Coordinates of C-alpha atoms in Angstrom, one line a residue:
M47 CA 106.0 91.2 120.8
T48 CA 107.2 89.9 117.5
P49 CA 110.5 88.1 118.1
S50 CA 113.4 89.4 116.1
T51 CA 116.0 87.1 114.4
D52 CA 118.1 86.9 117.5
G53 CA 115.2 86.0 119.8
A54 CA 114.9 89.5 121.4
P55 CA 111.5 91.3 121.5
G56 CA 110.8 93.1 118.3
L57 CA 108.8 96.0 117.0
E58 CA 105.2 95.1 116.1
T59 CA 104.5 97.5 113.2
D60 CA 101.0 96.0 112.7
A61 CA 100.0 96.8 116.3
L62 CA 101.3 100.4 115.7
L63 CA 99.4 100.9 112.5
D64 CA 96.2 99.4 114.0
D65 CA 96.2 101.6 117.1
P66 CA 93.5 104.3 116.5
E67 CA 95.2 106.5 119.0
I68 CA 98.3 106.8 116.7
R69 CA 97.6 109.6 114.3
I70 CA 101.1 110.5 113.1
V71 CA 104.1 108.2 112.2
V72 CA 107.3 109.9 111.4
C73 CA 110.1 108.0 109.6
C74 CA 113.5 109.5 110.2
G75 CA 117.1 108.5 109.6
S76 CA 120.1 109.4 107.6
G77 CA 120.0 109.6 103.8
G78 CA 119.8 106.5 101.6
V79 CA 118.5 104.1 104.3
G80 CA 115.1 103.5 102.8
K81 CA 112.9 106.0 104.6
T82 CA 110.7 106.7 101.5
T83 CA 110.1 103.0 100.8
T84 CA 109.4 102.3 104.5
A85 CA 106.9 105.2 104.7
A86 CA 105.2 104.0 101.5
A87 CA 105.1 100.4 102.6
L88 CA 103.6 101.3 106.0
G89 CA 101.0 103.5 104.2
V90 CA 100.0 100.7 102.0
R91 CA 99.7 98.2 104.8
A92 CA 97.8 100.6 107.1
A93 CA 95.3 101.4 104.3
E94 CA 94.8 97.7 103.5
R95 CA 94.1 97.1 107.2
G96 CA 91.3 99.6 107.2
R97 CA 92.8 103.0 108.0
K98 CA 92.5 106.2 106.0
V99 CA 96.1 107.2 105.4
V100 CA 98.0 110.0 103.7
V101 CA 101.8 109.6 103.1
L102 CA 103.7 112.9 103.0
T103 CA 107.1 112.6 101.4
I104 CA 109.7 115.4 101.3
D105 CA 112.1 113.3 99.1
P106 CA 112.6 115.1 95.8
A107 CA 113.1 111.7 94.1
R108 CA 109.8 110.4 92.6
R109 CA 110.1 106.8 93.6
L110 CA 107.0 107.0 95.8
A111 CA 104.8 108.1 92.9
Q112 CA 106.2 105.4 90.6
S113 CA 105.7 102.6 93.1
M114 CA 102.1 103.6 93.9
G115 CA 101.2 104.0 90.3
I116 CA 100.6 107.7 90.4
D117 CA 101.6 109.8 87.4
R118 CA 102.9 112.7 89.7
L119 CA 103.0 113.8 93.2
D120 CA 102.6 117.4 94.3
N121 CA 101.3 119.5 97.1
I122 CA 97.8 118.0 96.8
P123 CA 97.1 114.6 98.3
R124 CA 96.2 112.1 95.5
R125 CA 94.4 108.9 96.0
V126 CA 96.2 105.6 95.3
E127 CA 94.1 103.1 93.4
D128 CA 94.1 99.2 93.7
I129 CA 94.3 99.3 97.5
A130 CA 92.6 96.2 98.9
G131 CA 90.3 96.4 101.9
E132 CA 88.1 99.2 103.3
G133 CA 90.9 101.7 103.9
E134 CA 92.1 104.5 101.7
L135 CA 95.6 105.7 100.8
H136 CA 96.6 109.1 99.6
A137 CA 100.1 110.4 98.8
M138 CA 101.7 113.7 98.3
M139 CA 105.1 115.3 98.0
L140 CA 105.9 118.6 99.7
D141 CA 106.3 121.5 97.4
M142 CA 108.2 123.9 99.6
K143 CA 107.5 127.1 97.7
R144 CA 103.8 126.3 97.1
T145 CA 103.4 125.5 100.8
F146 CA 105.0 128.8 101.7
D147 CA 102.7 130.7 99.2
E148 CA 99.6 128.9 100.5
T149 CA 100.6 130.0 104.0
V150 CA 101.0 133.6 103.0
E151 CA 97.7 133.6 101.1
A152 CA 95.8 132.0 104.0
H153 CA 97.0 134.4 106.7
T154 CA 96.9 137.8 105.1
D155 CA 94.7 139.8 102.9
A156 CA 94.9 139.6 99.1
E157 CA 96.7 142.9 98.5
R158 CA 99.4 142.2 101.0
A159 CA 99.7 138.6 99.9
R160 CA 100.3 139.8 96.3
A161 CA 103.0 142.2 97.5
I162 CA 104.8 139.5 99.5
L163 CA 104.6 136.9 96.7
E164 CA 106.0 139.3 94.2
N165 CA 108.8 140.5 96.5
P166 CA 112.3 139.3 95.2
F167 CA 113.6 138.6 98.7
Y168 CA 110.5 136.4 99.5
Q169 CA 111.0 134.5 96.2
S170 CA 114.6 133.8 97.2
L171 CA 113.6 132.9 100.7
S172 CA 110.7 130.6 99.7
A173 CA 112.8 128.8 97.1
G174 CA 115.9 127.8 99.1
F175 CA 116.5 129.6 102.3
A176 CA 118.3 127.4 104.8
G177 CA 115.8 125.6 106.9
T178 CA 112.8 126.7 104.8
Q179 CA 112.1 123.1 103.6
E180 CA 112.1 121.7 107.1
Y181 CA 109.9 124.5 108.4
M182 CA 107.5 124.0 105.5
A183 CA 107.3 120.3 106.3
M184 CA 106.2 121.2 109.8
E185 CA 103.7 123.7 108.4
K186 CA 102.2 121.1 106.0
L187 CA 102.1 118.5 108.7
G188 CA 100.1 120.9 110.9
Q189 CA 97.8 121.7 108.0
L190 CA 97.1 118.0 107.3
R191 CA 96.4 117.3 111.0
A192 CA 94.1 120.2 111.3
R193 CA 91.9 119.0 108.4
E194 CA 90.9 115.8 110.3
E195 CA 90.4 114.2 106.9
W196 CA 92.8 111.3 107.6
D197 CA 93.1 109.2 110.7
L198 CA 96.8 108.4 110.0
I199 CA 99.5 110.6 108.6
I200 CA 102.9 109.1 107.7
V201 CA 105.8 111.5 107.2
D202 CA 108.9 110.8 105.3
T203 CA 111.4 113.3 106.6
P204 CA 113.7 115.5 104.4
P205 CA 116.8 113.9 102.9
S206 CA 119.1 116.3 104.8
R207 CA 122.4 115.4 106.6
S208 CA 120.5 115.4 109.9
A209 CA 117.1 113.9 109.5
L210 CA 116.0 115.7 112.6
D211 CA 116.6 119.2 111.1
F212 CA 112.8 119.7 110.9
L213 CA 112.7 119.5 114.7
D214 CA 115.0 122.5 114.8
A215 CA 113.0 124.5 112.2
P216 CA 110.8 126.4 114.8
K217 CA 113.8 127.3 116.8
R218 CA 115.7 128.5 113.8
L219 CA 112.7 130.5 112.7
G220 CA 112.4 132.0 116.1
S221 CA 116.1 133.0 116.1
F222 CA 115.7 134.5 112.6
L223 CA 112.7 136.6 113.8
D224 CA 114.3 137.6 117.0
G225 CA 117.6 138.6 115.5
K226 CA 118.7 142.2 115.8
F227 CA 118.8 142.7 112.1
I228 CA 115.1 141.6 111.7
R229 CA 114.0 143.6 114.7
L230 CA 115.6 146.7 113.2
L231 CA 113.8 146.1 110.0
I232 CA 110.5 145.5 111.6
A233 CA 110.7 148.6 113.9
P234 CA 109.7 151.2 111.2
A235 CA 106.6 149.2 110.3
K236 CA 105.6 149.1 114.0
I237 CA 106.3 152.9 114.5
G238 CA 104.8 153.9 111.3
G239 CA 104.7 157.2 109.4
R240 CA 107.5 159.7 109.2
A241 CA 108.8 158.8 112.6
G242 CA 109.3 155.2 111.4
M243 CA 111.1 156.3 108.4
K244 CA 113.3 158.6 110.5
F245 CA 114.0 155.7 112.8
L246 CA 114.8 153.5 109.8
N247 CA 117.2 156.0 108.4
V248 CA 119.0 156.4 111.7
G249 CA 119.2 152.7 112.3
M250 CA 120.2 151.8 108.8
S251 CA 122.8 154.5 108.6
M252 CA 125.1 152.4 110.8
M253 CA 125.1 149.5 108.4
T254 CA 123.9 150.7 105.1
G255 CA 127.4 151.5 103.9
T256 CA 128.8 148.1 104.6
L257 CA 125.7 146.1 103.7
G258 CA 125.1 148.1 100.6
K259 CA 128.6 147.2 99.3
L260 CA 128.1 143.5 100.2
L261 CA 124.4 143.0 99.3
G262 CA 123.5 146.0 97.2
G263 CA 121.0 148.8 98.0
Q264 CA 118.2 147.1 96.1
F265 CA 118.5 143.9 98.1
L266 CA 118.2 145.9 101.3
R267 CA 115.1 147.7 100.0
D268 CA 113.6 144.3 99.1
V269 CA 114.2 143.0 102.5
Q270 CA 112.7 146.0 104.2
T271 CA 109.6 145.7 102.0
F272 CA 109.3 142.0 102.7
V273 CA 109.6 142.4 106.5
A274 CA 107.1 145.2 106.5
A275 CA 104.6 143.1 104.6
M276 CA 105.3 140.0 106.7
D277 CA 105.2 141.7 110.1
S278 CA 101.7 140.6 110.8
M279 CA 102.4 137.0 109.9
F280 CA 105.6 136.4 111.9
G281 CA 103.8 135.7 115.1
G282 CA 101.5 133.3 113.3
F283 CA 104.5 131.4 111.9
R284 CA 106.0 130.9 115.3
T285 CA 102.7 130.0 116.9
R286 CA 101.9 127.3 114.3
A287 CA 105.5 126.0 114.4
D288 CA 105.3 125.7 118.2
A289 CA 101.9 124.0 118.0
T290 CA 103.2 121.4 115.5
Y291 CA 106.3 120.8 117.7
K292 CA 104.0 120.0 120.6
L293 CA 102.0 117.7 118.3
L294 CA 105.1 115.7 117.6
Q295 CA 105.6 115.3 121.4
A296 CA 102.0 114.1 122.0
P297 CA 101.2 110.4 122.6
G298 CA 99.4 110.1 119.3
T299 CA 102.7 110.5 117.5
A300 CA 105.2 107.6 116.9
F301 CA 108.8 108.0 115.5
L302 CA 110.4 105.2 113.6
V303 CA 114.2 105.5 113.2
V304 CA 115.2 103.9 109.9
A305 CA 118.7 102.6 109.3
T306 CA 120.7 99.9 107.5
P307 CA 123.0 97.4 109.4
E308 CA 126.1 99.5 108.6
R309 CA 128.3 101.2 111.2
D310 CA 127.8 104.7 110.0
A311 CA 124.0 104.4 109.6
L312 CA 123.5 102.8 113.0
R313 CA 125.8 105.5 114.6
E314 CA 123.4 108.1 113.1
A315 CA 120.4 106.0 114.4
A316 CA 121.9 106.1 117.9
Y317 CA 122.1 109.9 117.6
F318 CA 118.5 110.1 116.5
V319 CA 117.4 107.9 119.4
E320 CA 119.2 110.0 121.9
R321 CA 118.0 113.3 120.3
L322 CA 114.4 112.1 120.3
A323 CA 114.7 111.2 124.0
A324 CA 116.1 114.6 124.8
E325 CA 113.3 116.3 122.9
E326 CA 110.7 114.0 124.6
M327 CA 109.5 112.7 121.3
P328 CA 107.8 109.2 121.4
L329 CA 110.0 106.6 119.8
A330 CA 108.3 103.4 118.6
G331 CA 111.4 101.6 117.5
L332 CA 114.1 101.0 114.9
V333 CA 113.5 99.7 111.3
L334 CA 116.6 97.9 110.2
N335 CA 116.6 97.8 106.4
R336 CA 118.5 95.6 103.9
V337 CA 119.5 92.9 106.3
H338 CA 121.3 90.0 104.8
G339 CA 120.7 86.4 105.7
S340 CA 121.2 82.9 104.4
E341 CA 119.0 79.8 104.1
A342 CA 122.2 77.7 104.6
A343 CA 123.3 79.5 107.7
R344 CA 124.3 76.1 109.3
L345 CA 127.2 75.9 106.9
S346 CA 129.7 78.3 108.6
E347 CA 132.1 80.4 106.8
E348 CA 135.0 78.3 107.9
R349 CA 133.5 75.0 106.7
A350 CA 132.5 76.6 103.3
L351 CA 136.1 77.8 102.7
A352 CA 137.6 74.5 103.8
A353 CA 135.3 72.6 101.3
A354 CA 136.1 75.0 98.5
E355 CA 139.9 74.6 99.1
N356 CA 139.5 70.9 99.2
L357 CA 137.8 70.9 95.8
E358 CA 140.4 73.1 94.3
S359 CA 143.5 71.4 95.7
V360 CA 143.1 67.7 96.0
G361 CA 142.8 67.1 92.2
I362 CA 139.4 65.7 92.1
V363 CA 138.7 67.7 89.1
D364 CA 141.7 66.2 87.3
Q365 CA 140.2 62.7 87.2
T366 CA 139.3 61.6 83.8
A367 CA 135.7 60.6 84.5
G368 CA 134.9 62.9 87.5
K369 CA 134.3 62.1 91.1
A370 CA 133.9 58.6 92.5
G371 CA 130.5 57.1 92.0
L372 CA 130.2 58.0 88.4
G373 CA 132.6 55.2 87.3
D374 CA 135.0 54.9 84.4
P375 CA 134.0 52.8 81.4
A376 CA 135.3 49.3 81.4
D377 CA 137.2 49.9 78.2
P378 CA 137.9 53.6 77.9
V379 CA 139.9 53.1 74.7
A380 CA 137.1 51.2 73.0
A381 CA 134.6 53.8 74.2
T382 CA 136.6 56.7 73.0
S383 CA 138.5 55.4 69.9
P384 CA 137.3 56.5 66.5
E385 CA 138.6 53.2 65.3
A386 CA 136.1 51.1 67.2
P387 CA 134.2 48.7 64.9
E388 CA 130.6 49.4 64.2
S389 CA 127.9 46.7 64.1
P390 CA 126.7 46.0 60.5
L391 CA 123.4 47.4 59.6
P392 CA 120.4 45.0 59.8
P393 CA 119.6 43.0 56.6
E394 CA 116.4 44.8 56.1
H395 CA 118.2 48.1 55.6
S396 CA 121.0 46.8 53.4
N397 CA 119.3 48.0 50.2
E398 CA 117.9 51.3 51.5
P399 CA 119.5 54.6 51.1
S400 CA 121.1 56.0 54.2
T401 CA 119.2 58.9 55.8
H402 CA 122.5 60.4 56.8
E403 CA 124.3 60.2 53.4
P404 CA 123.5 61.5 50.0
T405 CA 121.9 58.8 47.9
Q406 CA 124.7 58.9 45.3
H407 CA 127.2 58.1 48.1
D408 CA 125.3 55.2 49.8
P409 CA 127.9 53.0 51.4
H410 CA 125.7 49.9 50.7
E411 CA 125.7 50.5 46.9
H412 CA 127.6 47.8 44.8
D413 CA 130.7 48.8 43.1
R414 CA 129.8 49.4 39.5
T415 CA 133.1 48.0 38.0
S416 CA 133.7 45.0 40.1
G417 CA 130.2 44.0 41.1
T418 CA 131.2 43.5 44.7
Q419 CA 129.9 45.5 47.7
A420 CA 132.2 48.1 49.1
P421 CA 133.4 47.4 52.7
H422 CA 132.4 49.5 55.7
G423 CA 136.0 50.6 56.1
R424 CA 137.2 54.2 56.7
G425 CA 138.5 56.5 54.0
R426 CA 136.4 55.2 51.1
K427 CA 137.1 57.4 48.1
S428 CA 134.4 59.2 46.3
P429 CA 133.9 58.5 42.6
D430 CA 135.7 61.7 41.9
P431 CA 139.4 61.0 42.9
S432 CA 139.9 64.7 43.5
G433 CA 136.9 64.9 45.9
P434 CA 137.0 64.6 49.6
P435 CA 137.1 61.2 51.3
M436 CA 133.8 59.7 52.2
H437 CA 133.0 58.7 55.8
T438 CA 130.9 55.8 56.8
E439 CA 128.2 55.7 59.5
A440 CA 130.7 54.0 61.8
D441 CA 133.1 56.9 61.4
R442 CA 130.4 59.3 62.2
H443 CA 129.3 57.5 65.3
G444 CA 132.9 57.1 66.5
T445 CA 133.5 60.8 66.3
T446 CA 130.2 61.5 68.2
A447 CA 131.2 59.2 71.0
T448 CA 134.5 61.0 71.4
D449 CA 132.9 64.4 71.4
A450 CA 130.3 63.2 74.0
M451 CA 133.0 61.9 76.4
S452 CA 134.9 65.2 76.0
V453 CA 131.8 67.2 76.9
E454 CA 131.1 64.9 79.8
V455 CA 134.6 65.4 81.3
S456 CA 134.3 69.1 80.7
V457 CA 131.0 69.2 82.5
E458 CA 132.4 67.4 85.4
V459 CA 135.2 70.0 85.6
S460 CA 132.8 72.9 85.4
V461 CA 130.6 71.4 88.1
E462 CA 133.5 71.0 90.5
Q463 CA 134.7 74.6 89.8
L464 CA 131.2 76.0 90.1
T465 CA 130.7 74.2 93.4
A466 CA 133.9 75.7 94.8
G467 CA 132.9 79.1 93.6
L468 CA 129.5 78.9 95.2
L469 CA 131.1 77.8 98.5
R470 CA 133.3 80.9 98.4
L471 CA 130.3 83.1 97.7
H472 CA 128.5 81.6 100.7
A473 CA 131.5 82.2 102.9
E474 CA 131.5 85.9 101.8
R475 CA 127.8 86.0 102.6
M476 CA 128.3 84.6 106.0
Q477 CA 131.0 87.3 106.6
V478 CA 128.5 90.0 105.8
V479 CA 125.9 88.3 108.0
A480 CA 128.3 88.2 110.9
R481 CA 129.4 91.8 110.4
E482 CA 125.9 93.1 110.3
Q483 CA 125.0 91.1 113.4
H484 CA 128.0 92.5 115.3
T485 CA 127.0 96.0 114.3
R486 CA 123.4 95.5 115.4
D487 CA 124.5 94.0 118.7
S488 CA 126.6 97.1 119.3
F489 CA 123.5 99.2 118.8
T490 CA 121.3 97.1 121.0
T491 CA 123.9 97.0 123.8
L492 CA 123.9 100.8 123.7
H493 CA 120.1 101.1 123.5
P494 CA 118.5 97.9 124.8
E495 CA 115.2 99.7 125.2
V496 CA 114.7 100.2 121.5
L497 CA 112.5 97.7 119.7
V498 CA 113.8 96.5 116.4
T499 CA 112.2 95.0 113.3
E500 CA 114.3 93.8 110.3
V501 CA 113.7 93.9 106.6
A502 CA 115.6 91.6 104.3
A503 CA 117.7 92.9 101.5
L504 CA 115.5 92.2 98.5
P505 CA 116.9 91.1 95.1
G506 CA 115.6 94.1 93.3
D507 CA 114.2 97.6 93.6
V508 CA 110.6 98.1 94.9
H509 CA 108.8 99.7 92.0
D510 CA 105.0 98.8 92.5
L511 CA 102.3 98.1 95.0
A512 CA 103.2 94.4 95.1
G513 CA 106.8 95.3 96.2
L514 CA 105.5 97.7 98.8
R515 CA 103.2 94.9 100.2
A516 CA 106.1 92.6 100.4
V517 CA 108.2 95.2 102.3
G518 CA 105.1 95.8 104.6
E519 CA 104.9 92.0 105.3
L520 CA 108.6 92.0 106.2
L521 CA 108.1 95.0 108.5
A522 CA 105.3 93.2 110.3
T523 CA 107.1 89.8 110.7
G524 CA 110.6 91.1 111.3
S525 CA 111.9 88.5 108.9
A526 CA 115.4 88.5 107.6
S527 CA 114.4 86.3 104.7
P528 CA 112.3 87.7 101.8
P529 CA 109.1 86.0 100.8
A530 CA 109.0 83.9 97.7
G531 CA 108.7 86.1 94.7
A532 CA 109.5 89.4 96.4
S533 CA 111.3 91.9 94.2

């Protein structure tokens, strides 16, 4: 067992992926917890460990295609390039309507299939009837498993309110097919001929008036035509759905519940765990995504806040030259005063033009009227009385010294304030860490039998294979700290 961050036994995802008996991994959980990324990362890791993998996503967002470097995902498995090792990775996204069409085409003759595909009621049903997406996910899973082309299928479940809706799809389909309304519509096709039409007229006379007003006569005729054409297929739908349901209960299937360390997400995760147990579905464990940690966890929230308050309140930042140890200059006035005398220039430079002054304003130039050398004093007038006063090199250096000291004091103030701010950010991070740990502890107390692996909250979105590899590594190690360079 891989130890989790609190020392308890953790989920070994590598052992799960390496087990040749495991043929299906289903990632389920509430919306927005990272199921798609988890499924893709597991697929990449399993392929690079030597397995032939297909990842089936039902998420309409196209993050999976982008992260795997595929232009588009559709109902056809597409191979992912740049996978290291001897394995293979394919990815696909469920096209609900196309899957329904393929099912119709595969289980009836061409003439009847065309009649069904062109039926307006079928077109509405296949495009968005409640539960159709979940049922078609089951249908596609059964198709992939029957092909025996891949030794591992990883399923990213639909982004519905309840991520286990696809488990209910066969039951909902059965209820739909066994309903009185459908049985009434199927009956004429089973009786056949004029007797069937007579039965249909008698049966429909009881509800045609009301339903005709609510739905329209054309809609009812479309439904009748659809049911008559689909009659031979209804049994096949139910049989395949039941077979896929049993496949999900088999030992070769493993469910991973995906959640974030938030109260609502873990409450949903607890529901999934209980529901899987009730349905006798094999649960492998819990993937806890976006877990926050700190490399400075030894510094508690209380100590960080106390240090920040100390920096902000005791007045250290008001000292002229910063904190102790930096030291004040022996003569701050001399160091900062612009009037401080400058040393004369060396004799060898006395007759050279200054590199800082225009040649015509050289302070070492002799006075043309008196023949004496101008002093190095401040405020020497330019030859033009109306021009600006000239400044000597000493004036210039004095000003620079003053500016430098001002910058130094400003930097010291900024460092102190920045340190206090960082301490407060650390205190907030430790609050988040404590809250997440408390939430996780509540879940593990309720379900101590569930193995857990944690994935750290990464600094950016996962958008390529390198990012998926990083997530896969975190899934394997159960680390709450991201690896260097992970994004």
